[in-house]
Amino acid sequence: MTTTELPPPPPAPSGFEAASPEPVEPEQKGPGARGAFLLVGLLAALGLLAGIPALVVALGFIFMITMHELGHYVAAKSAGMQVTEFFVGFGPRLFSVQRGETEYGVKAIPAGAYVKVTGMSNLEPVDPALESRTYRQGKYWRRMSVALAGSAMHFAMAFITLVVMFSAIGFYGINGAPEDAWNVGRVLEGTSAETLGLEVGDQITSVNGTEINVFDDLIASVANRGGEVIETELVRDGEVITAAAELGSRIEFTDLGMSSIVGPDGWTVYPTAISARAQNASSDADRGSIISWALDSGIVGDDRILAIDGTAVTSPEQLGELLSVVPDTWHELTIERLNTDTNEMETLARDVLPLGDLDPTNISRKGFLGIGPGVMPAEPVGFGSAIGDAAIEFVEVARLSTVGLVNFFSPDGLAGFFGFATEDSGSSSDVAARLPAPSTEVDDENRVLSPLGAIRLGSDSVESNGWASLLVFFVLINVFVGIFNMIPLLPFDGGHAVIATYERLRSWGGRRHFADITKLIPLTYAVVGLMVAVGVMALYLDITNPISF
């Protein structure tokens, strides 16, 4: 940074009056009660139109930015600096009140907040009577405390929230539960799991005497036991339960692009989007020429194939044999299917495509229990352990945020973001609930969110995962914003910290050095321009191609 030795700050312009030492009675400005009613009305409209979760997220953001500025305010006041304004929002004033030398209030656009500290740089004219109370005349550690206080508030909010989550609620961390913290998340009807009496929340501890720790252990233990009787041991509400039943099977028709689930109540078929044969094709051209026979033949999930060309089908293996008799002709399938309008089963006859060179007898069989994995609730820990766990988690979130920011603002990251923003995508996509990941690919993980996108994502997280997920969301946002504000360039807080440090290093022999801020104006305008462009593009993407859970 280039600096120059400057004379003392210029005198106040003509007519500038020093702040009166006399107490000032509170003075209300702006529309007053009408402004308050307008703000409440806008928030109520948000709750009605977007839902209560969106309103809670929006209020959370307002609280977060208010706390950020409160950090600056408290640090400046404690240093004896003059603070003339503390406002939440931008634009027209809705209402405000003057207390002492500071005006407190709310403005119409709740997209931020600000605190006005006198004399933030050498460019600001100040009454000589107040010069000793300016930011620029403060001691180095006082200026650093003011500059860093906003990010410190974000970090404090994130850390306290993490401690509460670990100690009072139970939290595994942003990387999710360990592999062995699983239980039964769902039970499919008509499968062996239902026959065994499995329920959501059960913990399966062994199958036929083989210990089960992670879900992959369960898959391996049943893989080669289709059609056999298995004995499971599980824990339910602290009680150990043993149950036995015949294990079902999952049969893959490799060439046909469908699978069959065989359970106690019979068997059903499920088409896949593309056959395994197509997935294994050696080139894109070959892959594009191979169809999913089941999908293109109109077969849907939960279909029961009763007959082929009038011959009753009793097993998946027989299905393959009957189809292979005359592979080059159309076949008529008799199918039992649930009518979703009447919620009753109905029998249909469908003509299905010739097989050509597809082999319907190319099948594989694996054991199929009929459950999906869930996650065991995390148990709260003691306060001391919670502090340690919160510290570890905070460091990990900060690392992810820093790596994400560095990658996003790299030349490849910015090029990818603006290139993606100009594409006509127009469709929604799903991503994990976290901050920008360390990736420079042109995808949703290389995006930043506008306030609209953040509110929508936070609202989606509540609707998908419950209110507790909102705490995780605000931890991520607070850490990210705290680090983002420490970018070492103006107008970010980090820029003020760098200038204060530079001035401290250049000051010696009792002579104070002031950085020439005028030389930073072009760079500052460039940074502001980039941030405006990123913000506009982020808003455009959040409207046309929103990210959701």
Coordinates of C-alpha atoms in Angstrom, one line a residue:
M1 CA 0.0 0.0 0.0
T2 CA 1.5 3.4 -0.9
T3 CA 1.3 6.1 1.8
T4 CA 2.4 9.6 2.4
E5 CA 3.0 11.8 5.4
L6 CA 0.0 14.0 5.8
P7 CA -0.5 17.2 7.7
P8 CA -3.1 17.2 10.5
P9 CA -6.7 16.6 9.3
P10 CA -8.3 19.7 7.8
P11 CA -10.4 22.0 10.0
A12 CA -14.2 21.7 10.0
P13 CA -16.0 23.5 7.2
S14 CA -17.6 26.8 8.0
G15 CA -20.7 26.5 10.0
F16 CA -19.7 23.1 11.5
E17 CA -20.6 23.0 15.2
A18 CA -18.9 20.9 17.8
A19 CA -21.1 18.3 19.5
S20 CA -22.7 19.9 22.6
P21 CA -21.6 18.4 25.9
E22 CA -25.0 19.1 27.2
P23 CA -27.4 16.1 27.5
V24 CA -29.7 15.9 24.5
E25 CA -33.3 14.9 24.9
P26 CA -34.5 12.0 22.8
E27 CA -35.8 13.3 19.5
Q28 CA -37.9 11.1 17.2
K29 CA -37.5 11.5 13.4
G30 CA -39.2 10.0 10.4
P31 CA -42.7 8.6 10.0
G32 CA -42.6 7.1 13.5
A33 CA -45.4 4.8 14.3
R34 CA -46.5 4.7 10.6
G35 CA -43.0 3.5 9.7
A36 CA -43.1 0.8 12.4
F37 CA -46.5 -0.4 11.2
L38 CA -45.2 -0.5 7.6
L39 CA -42.2 -2.6 8.6
V40 CA -44.4 -5.0 10.6
G41 CA -46.8 -5.2 7.7
L42 CA -44.0 -6.1 5.3
L43 CA -42.7 -8.8 7.6
A44 CA -46.3 -10.1 8.1
A45 CA -46.7 -10.2 4.3
L46 CA -43.5 -12.2 4.0
G47 CA -44.8 -14.7 6.5
L48 CA -48.1 -15.1 4.7
L49 CA -46.7 -15.3 1.2
A50 CA -43.5 -17.3 1.8
G51 CA -44.4 -19.1 5.0
I52 CA -43.3 -18.9 8.7
P53 CA -39.9 -20.6 8.1
A54 CA -39.0 -17.9 5.5
L55 CA -40.1 -15.2 8.0
V56 CA -38.0 -16.7 10.8
V57 CA -35.0 -16.9 8.5
A58 CA -35.4 -13.3 7.4
L59 CA -35.7 -12.1 11.0
G60 CA -32.6 -14.2 11.8
F61 CA -30.7 -12.4 9.1
I62 CA -31.8 -9.0 10.5
F63 CA -30.7 -10.1 13.9
M64 CA -27.4 -11.3 12.6
I65 CA -26.5 -8.0 10.8
T66 CA -27.7 -6.0 13.7
M67 CA -25.4 -7.9 16.0
H68 CA -22.5 -7.3 13.5
E69 CA -23.0 -3.6 13.7
L70 CA -23.6 -3.7 17.5
G71 CA -20.0 -5.1 17.7
H72 CA -18.6 -2.1 15.9
Y73 CA -20.8 0.2 18.0
V74 CA -19.8 -1.2 21.3
A75 CA -16.1 -1.3 20.4
A76 CA -16.2 2.3 19.1
K77 CA -18.1 3.6 22.2
S78 CA -15.8 1.8 24.6
A79 CA -12.8 3.4 22.8
G80 CA -14.4 6.9 23.3
M81 CA -15.0 7.4 19.6
Q82 CA -18.0 9.4 18.4
V83 CA -20.8 7.3 16.8
T84 CA -23.4 9.5 15.1
E85 CA -25.7 6.9 13.5
F86 CA -26.7 3.3 14.1
F87 CA -29.3 2.1 11.5
V88 CA -30.7 -1.2 10.5
G89 CA -31.6 -1.2 6.8
F90 CA -30.9 1.2 4.0
G91 CA -32.9 3.7 2.0
P92 CA -35.6 6.0 3.3
R93 CA -35.8 6.3 7.1
L94 CA -38.9 4.6 8.6
F95 CA -38.3 5.9 12.1
S96 CA -35.4 6.9 14.3
V97 CA -34.7 8.5 17.7
Q98 CA -31.8 10.7 18.7
R99 CA -30.2 9.8 22.1
G100 CA -27.2 11.9 23.0
E101 CA -24.9 12.2 20.0
T102 CA -26.2 9.0 18.3
E103 CA -29.3 8.6 16.1
Y104 CA -30.8 5.1 16.2
G105 CA -33.3 3.9 13.7
V106 CA -34.7 1.6 11.0
K107 CA -34.7 2.2 7.3
A108 CA -37.0 0.8 4.6
I109 CA -34.7 -1.9 3.0
P110 CA -33.7 -4.5 5.6
A111 CA -30.8 -5.7 3.5
G112 CA -28.1 -4.6 5.9
A113 CA -27.1 -2.2 8.7
Y114 CA -24.5 0.3 9.4
V115 CA -22.8 2.3 12.2
K116 CA -21.3 5.7 11.4
V117 CA -18.1 6.3 13.3
T118 CA -16.5 9.7 13.0
G119 CA -13.2 10.1 11.1
M120 CA -12.8 6.6 9.6
S121 CA -10.1 8.0 7.2
N122 CA -8.1 11.1 6.5
L123 CA -10.6 12.1 3.8
E124 CA -13.4 13.0 6.3
P125 CA -13.4 16.6 7.6
V126 CA -14.0 16.7 11.3
D127 CA -14.5 19.6 13.8
P128 CA -11.1 20.0 15.6
A129 CA -12.9 19.8 18.9
L130 CA -13.9 16.2 18.0
E131 CA -10.7 15.1 16.4
S132 CA -9.4 13.3 19.5
R133 CA -12.6 11.1 19.4
T134 CA -12.2 10.0 15.8
Y135 CA -11.4 6.5 14.6
R136 CA -8.3 7.7 12.9
Q137 CA -6.8 9.1 16.1
G138 CA -7.5 6.0 18.1
K139 CA -4.7 3.8 19.4
Y140 CA -3.8 0.9 17.1
W141 CA -5.4 -1.8 19.3
R142 CA -8.6 0.3 19.6
R143 CA -8.8 0.7 15.8
M144 CA -8.3 -3.0 15.4
S145 CA -11.0 -3.8 17.9
V146 CA -13.5 -1.6 16.0
A147 CA -12.5 -3.1 12.6
L148 CA -12.6 -6.7 13.9
A149 CA -15.6 -6.4 16.2
G150 CA -18.2 -7.2 13.4
S151 CA -16.6 -10.5 12.4
A152 CA -15.9 -11.3 16.1
M153 CA -19.7 -11.0 16.7
H154 CA -20.4 -13.5 13.9
F155 CA -17.8 -15.9 15.2
A156 CA -19.2 -15.6 18.8
M157 CA -22.8 -16.2 17.6
A158 CA -21.6 -19.3 15.6
F159 CA -19.5 -20.7 18.5
I160 CA -22.3 -20.2 21.1
T161 CA -24.8 -21.8 18.8
L162 CA -22.5 -24.8 18.4
V163 CA -22.1 -25.2 22.1
V164 CA -25.8 -25.1 22.6
M165 CA -26.3 -27.7 19.8
F166 CA -23.7 -30.1 21.2
S167 CA -24.8 -29.7 24.9
A168 CA -28.5 -29.2 24.8
I169 CA -29.8 -30.7 21.5
G170 CA -27.2 -33.2 20.3
F171 CA -25.2 -32.7 17.1
Y172 CA -22.9 -34.8 15.0
G173 CA -21.3 -31.9 13.1
I174 CA -21.7 -30.6 9.6
N175 CA -20.0 -33.7 8.1
G176 CA -22.9 -35.8 9.4
A177 CA -23.2 -38.8 11.6
P178 CA -20.5 -41.5 11.8
E179 CA -21.1 -44.7 9.8
D180 CA -22.1 -46.7 12.9
A181 CA -24.8 -44.2 14.0
W182 CA -27.5 -45.6 11.8
N183 CA -30.8 -47.2 12.4
V184 CA -33.9 -48.4 10.4
G185 CA -35.1 -45.3 8.6
R186 CA -37.9 -46.9 6.6
V187 CA -39.6 -50.3 6.1
L188 CA -40.9 -51.3 2.7
E189 CA -44.3 -52.9 2.6
G190 CA -44.5 -56.5 1.6
T191 CA -40.9 -57.2 2.3
S192 CA -39.0 -59.4 4.8
A193 CA -38.4 -56.4 7.0
E194 CA -42.2 -56.1 7.5
T195 CA -42.5 -59.8 8.2
L196 CA -39.7 -59.5 10.8
G197 CA -41.7 -56.7 12.5
L198 CA -38.9 -54.1 12.0
E199 CA -39.9 -50.6 12.9
V200 CA -38.4 -47.2 12.1
G201 CA -35.8 -46.4 14.8
D202 CA -34.7 -50.1 15.4
Q203 CA -31.0 -50.8 15.6
I204 CA -30.0 -54.1 14.0
T205 CA -27.1 -55.5 15.9
S206 CA -26.6 -58.9 14.3
V207 CA -27.8 -61.2 11.4
N208 CA -27.4 -65.0 11.9
G209 CA -24.9 -64.2 14.6
T210 CA -22.8 -61.8 12.5
E211 CA -22.3 -58.5 14.3
I212 CA -23.6 -55.5 12.4
N213 CA -21.9 -52.1 13.0
V214 CA -22.4 -50.1 9.8
F215 CA -25.1 -50.4 7.1
D216 CA -22.7 -51.9 4.7
D217 CA -22.2 -54.8 7.2
L218 CA -26.0 -55.5 6.9
I219 CA -25.8 -55.4 3.1
A220 CA -22.9 -57.9 3.1
S221 CA -24.6 -60.2 5.6
V222 CA -27.8 -60.6 3.5
A223 CA -26.3 -60.4 0.0
N224 CA -26.0 -64.2 -0.5
R225 CA -28.9 -65.3 1.6
G226 CA -31.9 -64.6 -0.7
G227 CA -34.6 -67.2 0.0
E228 CA -33.0 -68.3 3.3
V229 CA -34.4 -67.9 6.8
I230 CA -32.4 -65.3 8.7
E231 CA -32.4 -64.5 12.4
T232 CA -32.0 -60.8 13.3
E233 CA -31.2 -59.3 16.7
L234 CA -32.2 -55.7 17.2
V235 CA -32.5 -53.1 19.9
R236 CA -35.7 -51.1 20.3
D237 CA -36.2 -48.6 23.1
G238 CA -33.4 -50.3 25.1
E239 CA -34.9 -53.8 24.7
V240 CA -33.1 -56.6 22.8
I241 CA -35.5 -58.4 20.3
T242 CA -34.9 -61.5 18.2
A243 CA -36.9 -62.3 15.1
A244 CA -36.6 -64.7 12.2
A245 CA -38.2 -64.8 8.7
E246 CA -37.4 -65.8 5.1
L247 CA -35.2 -63.2 3.4
G248 CA -36.5 -61.8 0.1
S249 CA -34.4 -61.3 -3.0
R250 CA -33.6 -58.5 -5.4
I251 CA -33.2 -59.8 -9.0
E252 CA -31.5 -57.6 -11.6
F253 CA -32.4 -58.1 -15.2
T254 CA -29.1 -56.7 -16.6
D255 CA -30.2 -56.3 -20.2
L256 CA -33.8 -55.2 -19.6
G257 CA -33.1 -52.2 -17.4
M258 CA -35.3 -53.4 -14.6
S259 CA -35.2 -55.1 -11.2
S260 CA -37.5 -57.4 -9.3
I261 CA -38.2 -57.4 -5.6
V262 CA -39.2 -60.8 -4.3
G263 CA -40.8 -60.8 -0.9
P264 CA -43.3 -62.8 1.2
D265 CA -46.3 -61.3 -0.7
G266 CA -44.9 -62.1 -4.2
W267 CA -42.8 -60.1 -6.5
T268 CA -42.9 -56.8 -8.3
V269 CA -40.8 -55.1 -11.0
Y270 CA -39.2 -51.7 -11.2
P271 CA -37.8 -50.1 -14.4
T272 CA -34.6 -48.1 -14.2
A273 CA -33.7 -45.0 -16.2
I274 CA -31.1 -46.9 -18.2
S275 CA -30.0 -50.5 -18.3
A276 CA -26.8 -51.8 -16.9
R277 CA -25.8 -52.8 -20.4
A278 CA -26.1 -49.2 -21.6
Q279 CA -24.1 -48.0 -18.6
N280 CA -21.3 -50.4 -19.5
A281 CA -21.2 -49.4 -23.1
S282 CA -17.7 -48.5 -24.4
S283 CA -18.7 -45.2 -26.1
D284 CA -21.3 -42.6 -25.9
A285 CA -22.6 -43.6 -29.3
D286 CA -23.2 -47.2 -28.2
R287 CA -24.7 -46.0 -25.0
G288 CA -27.2 -43.8 -26.8
S289 CA -28.3 -46.7 -29.1
I290 CA -29.2 -49.0 -26.1
I291 CA -32.6 -48.5 -24.5
S292 CA -34.0 -49.4 -21.2
W293 CA -36.4 -52.0 -22.4
A294 CA -38.7 -51.9 -19.3
L295 CA -38.9 -48.1 -19.3
D296 CA -39.7 -47.8 -23.0
S297 CA -42.2 -50.7 -22.7
G298 CA -44.3 -48.7 -20.2
I299 CA -43.5 -50.7 -17.1
V300 CA -43.7 -48.6 -13.9
G301 CA -42.6 -49.2 -10.3
D302 CA -44.6 -51.8 -8.2
D303 CA -46.0 -53.5 -11.3
R304 CA -46.8 -57.2 -10.9
I305 CA -46.4 -59.2 -14.1
L306 CA -49.1 -61.8 -14.0
A307 CA -48.7 -63.4 -17.5
I308 CA -46.8 -63.2 -20.8
D309 CA -48.8 -64.0 -24.0
G310 CA -51.4 -65.7 -21.8
T311 CA -48.9 -67.9 -19.9
A312 CA -49.0 -67.3 -16.1
V313 CA -45.6 -66.0 -14.7
T314 CA -44.7 -67.5 -11.3
S315 CA -41.1 -66.3 -10.8
P316 CA -38.7 -63.7 -12.2
E317 CA -36.6 -66.5 -13.7
Q318 CA -39.6 -67.8 -15.6
L319 CA -40.2 -64.3 -16.9
G320 CA -36.8 -64.3 -18.6
E321 CA -37.4 -67.7 -20.0
L322 CA -40.8 -66.8 -21.5
L323 CA -39.4 -63.6 -23.1
S324 CA -36.5 -65.4 -24.6
V325 CA -38.6 -68.0 -26.5
V326 CA -39.4 -65.6 -29.4
P327 CA -37.2 -62.5 -28.8
D328 CA -37.9 -60.7 -32.1
T329 CA -41.7 -60.3 -31.7
W330 CA -44.0 -58.1 -29.6
H331 CA -45.3 -59.7 -26.5
E332 CA -48.4 -59.0 -24.5
L333 CA -47.9 -58.6 -20.7
T334 CA -50.7 -58.9 -18.2
I335 CA -49.9 -56.5 -15.4
E336 CA -51.5 -55.7 -12.1
R337 CA -51.0 -52.1 -11.2
L338 CA -52.3 -49.7 -8.5
N339 CA -54.7 -47.1 -9.8
T340 CA -53.6 -43.9 -8.0
D341 CA -57.0 -42.2 -8.6
T342 CA -59.1 -45.0 -7.1
N343 CA -56.4 -46.5 -4.9
E344 CA -57.4 -49.9 -6.2
M345 CA -55.5 -52.6 -8.1
E346 CA -56.4 -53.1 -11.7
T347 CA -55.3 -55.5 -14.4
L348 CA -53.9 -54.2 -17.6
A349 CA -52.7 -55.7 -20.9
R350 CA -49.6 -54.1 -22.5
D351 CA -47.8 -54.8 -25.7
V352 CA -44.1 -54.6 -25.0
L353 CA -41.1 -54.2 -27.4
P354 CA -39.3 -57.0 -29.1
L355 CA -36.1 -57.9 -27.3
G356 CA -33.7 -57.9 -30.3
D357 CA -30.3 -59.1 -29.0
L358 CA -31.1 -58.3 -25.4
D359 CA -30.8 -61.4 -23.1
P360 CA -33.8 -61.6 -20.6
T361 CA -32.1 -64.5 -18.8
N362 CA -29.0 -62.4 -17.9
I363 CA -30.0 -61.9 -14.2
S364 CA -28.3 -61.7 -10.8
R365 CA -29.9 -62.3 -7.4
K366 CA -29.1 -60.8 -4.1
G367 CA -30.7 -60.9 -0.7
F368 CA -33.2 -58.1 0.0
L369 CA -34.4 -57.2 3.5
G370 CA -36.5 -54.1 2.6
I371 CA -35.3 -51.3 4.8
G372 CA -33.7 -48.0 4.3
P373 CA -31.0 -46.5 6.6
G374 CA -31.8 -43.7 9.0
V375 CA -29.7 -41.7 11.4
M376 CA -29.7 -42.2 15.1
P377 CA -30.4 -39.0 17.1
A378 CA -27.2 -37.5 18.4
E379 CA -27.0 -37.4 22.2
P380 CA -26.2 -34.2 24.1
V381 CA -22.8 -34.1 25.8
G382 CA -21.5 -32.3 28.9
F383 CA -20.8 -28.6 28.7
G384 CA -17.0 -29.0 28.8
S385 CA -17.1 -31.6 26.0
A386 CA -19.5 -29.3 24.1
I387 CA -17.0 -26.4 24.2
G388 CA -14.2 -28.7 22.8
D389 CA -16.5 -30.2 20.2
A390 CA -17.7 -26.7 19.2
A391 CA -14.1 -25.4 18.8
I392 CA -13.2 -28.4 16.5
E393 CA -16.4 -27.9 14.5
F394 CA -15.8 -24.1 14.3
V395 CA -12.3 -24.6 12.8
E396 CA -13.7 -27.1 10.2
V397 CA -16.5 -24.7 9.1
A398 CA -14.0 -21.8 8.9
R399 CA -11.7 -24.0 6.8
L400 CA -14.4 -24.9 4.4
S401 CA -15.5 -21.3 4.2
T402 CA -12.0 -20.0 3.5
V403 CA -11.3 -22.6 0.9
G404 CA -14.6 -21.9 -0.8
L405 CA -14.0 -18.1 -0.8
V406 CA -10.5 -18.5 -2.2
N407 CA -11.8 -20.8 -5.0
F408 CA -14.8 -18.7 -5.8
F409 CA -12.7 -15.5 -6.2
S410 CA -10.0 -17.2 -8.2
P411 CA -10.0 -16.4 -12.0
D412 CA -11.4 -19.8 -12.8
G413 CA -14.0 -19.5 -10.1
L414 CA -15.3 -16.1 -11.2
A415 CA -15.2 -17.2 -14.8
G416 CA -17.2 -20.3 -14.0
F417 CA -19.7 -18.3 -11.9
F418 CA -20.4 -15.6 -14.5
G419 CA -20.4 -18.2 -17.3
F420 CA -22.9 -20.3 -15.4
A421 CA -25.0 -17.2 -14.6
T422 CA -25.4 -16.4 -18.3
E423 CA -26.5 -19.9 -19.2
D424 CA -30.3 -20.5 -19.7
S425 CA -30.7 -23.2 -17.1
G426 CA -34.0 -22.3 -15.6
S427 CA -34.4 -25.5 -13.5
S428 CA -33.9 -26.2 -9.8
S429 CA -31.3 -28.5 -8.5
D430 CA -30.4 -30.0 -5.1
V431 CA -27.2 -29.5 -3.1
A432 CA -25.9 -30.1 0.4
A433 CA -26.7 -27.6 3.2
R434 CA -23.4 -25.9 3.5
L435 CA -21.3 -23.0 2.2
P436 CA -19.5 -22.9 -1.2
A437 CA -17.4 -26.0 -1.4
P438 CA -13.8 -26.2 -2.6
S439 CA -14.6 -26.7 -6.2
T440 CA -14.2 -24.5 -9.3
E441 CA -16.5 -26.5 -11.5
V442 CA -19.4 -24.7 -13.1
D443 CA -22.2 -26.1 -10.8
D444 CA -24.3 -25.2 -7.8
E445 CA -21.4 -25.7 -5.4
N446 CA -19.5 -22.8 -7.1
R447 CA -22.2 -20.3 -6.3
V448 CA -22.8 -17.6 -3.8
L449 CA -26.3 -16.7 -2.6
S450 CA -28.2 -13.5 -2.6
P451 CA -30.3 -12.6 0.5
L452 CA -33.3 -14.0 -1.4
G453 CA -31.5 -17.3 -2.1
A454 CA -30.2 -17.6 1.5
I455 CA -33.7 -17.1 2.9
R456 CA -35.1 -19.6 0.5
L457 CA -32.4 -22.2 1.3
G458 CA -32.8 -21.7 5.0
S459 CA -36.6 -22.0 4.7
D460 CA -36.2 -25.2 2.6
S461 CA -33.8 -26.6 5.3
V462 CA -36.5 -26.1 8.0
E463 CA -39.2 -27.8 5.8
S464 CA -37.0 -30.7 4.9
N465 CA -35.1 -31.3 8.2
G466 CA -36.9 -29.5 10.9
W467 CA -36.2 -26.4 12.9
A468 CA -33.0 -27.7 14.4
S469 CA -31.4 -27.6 10.9
L470 CA -31.9 -23.8 11.0
L471 CA -29.3 -23.6 13.8
V472 CA -26.8 -25.4 11.5
F473 CA -27.6 -23.0 8.7
F474 CA -27.0 -19.9 10.8
V475 CA -23.7 -21.4 12.1
L476 CA -22.5 -21.8 8.5
I477 CA -23.8 -18.3 7.5
N478 CA -22.2 -16.6 10.5
V479 CA -18.8 -18.1 10.0
F480 CA -18.9 -17.5 6.3
V481 CA -19.9 -13.8 6.7
G482 CA -17.4 -13.3 9.4
I483 CA -14.5 -14.6 7.2
F484 CA -15.9 -12.8 4.1
N485 CA -15.8 -9.4 6.0
M486 CA -12.1 -10.0 6.7
I487 CA -11.1 -9.8 3.0
P488 CA -8.1 -7.4 3.3
L489 CA -9.5 -4.8 0.9
L490 CA -11.8 -1.8 1.4
P491 CA -14.7 -1.4 1.9
F492 CA -14.5 -4.7 4.0
D493 CA -13.7 -4.6 7.6
G494 CA -10.5 -6.5 6.8
G495 CA -9.4 -3.5 4.7
H496 CA -9.6 -1.2 7.7
A497 CA -7.6 -3.7 9.8
V498 CA -4.9 -3.8 7.1
I499 CA -4.7 0.0 6.9
A500 CA -4.5 0.2 10.7
T501 CA -1.7 -2.4 10.8
Y502 CA 0.2 -0.7 8.0
E503 CA 0.0 2.7 9.8
R504 CA 1.2 1.1 13.0
L505 CA 4.2 -0.4 11.2
R506 CA 5.1 2.9 9.5
S507 CA 4.8 4.9 12.7
W508 CA 7.9 5.2 14.9
G509 CA 9.9 7.7 16.9
G510 CA 6.7 9.1 18.3
R511 CA 5.5 10.3 14.8
R512 CA 2.2 9.0 13.7
H513 CA 1.8 7.9 10.1
F514 CA -1.4 8.2 8.1
A515 CA -2.1 6.2 5.0
D516 CA -3.2 8.2 2.0
I517 CA -6.6 6.6 1.4
T518 CA -7.0 8.6 -1.9
K519 CA -4.6 6.2 -3.6
L520 CA -6.9 3.3 -2.7
I521 CA -10.0 4.8 -4.2
P522 CA -9.7 3.2 -7.7
L523 CA -9.1 -0.3 -6.1
T524 CA -12.0 0.2 -3.8
Y525 CA -14.3 1.2 -6.6
A526 CA -13.2 -1.9 -8.5
V527 CA -13.9 -4.1 -5.5
V528 CA -17.4 -2.5 -5.0
G529 CA -18.1 -3.0 -8.7
L530 CA -17.2 -6.7 -8.6
M531 CA -19.3 -7.2 -5.5
V532 CA -22.3 -5.5 -7.2
A533 CA -21.9 -7.7 -10.3
V534 CA -21.6 -10.8 -8.1
G535 CA -24.7 -9.8 -6.2
V536 CA -26.8 -9.1 -9.3
M537 CA -25.8 -12.4 -10.9
A538 CA -26.4 -14.3 -7.6
L539 CA -29.9 -12.7 -7.4
Y540 CA -30.6 -13.6 -11.0
L541 CA -29.6 -17.2 -10.4
D542 CA -31.6 -17.4 -7.2
I543 CA -34.7 -16.4 -9.2
T544 CA -34.1 -18.4 -12.4
N545 CA -32.3 -21.5 -11.0
P546 CA -32.7 -21.6 -7.3
I547 CA -30.7 -24.0 -5.1
S548 CA -32.8 -26.1 -2.7
F549 CA -32.5 -29.0 -0.3

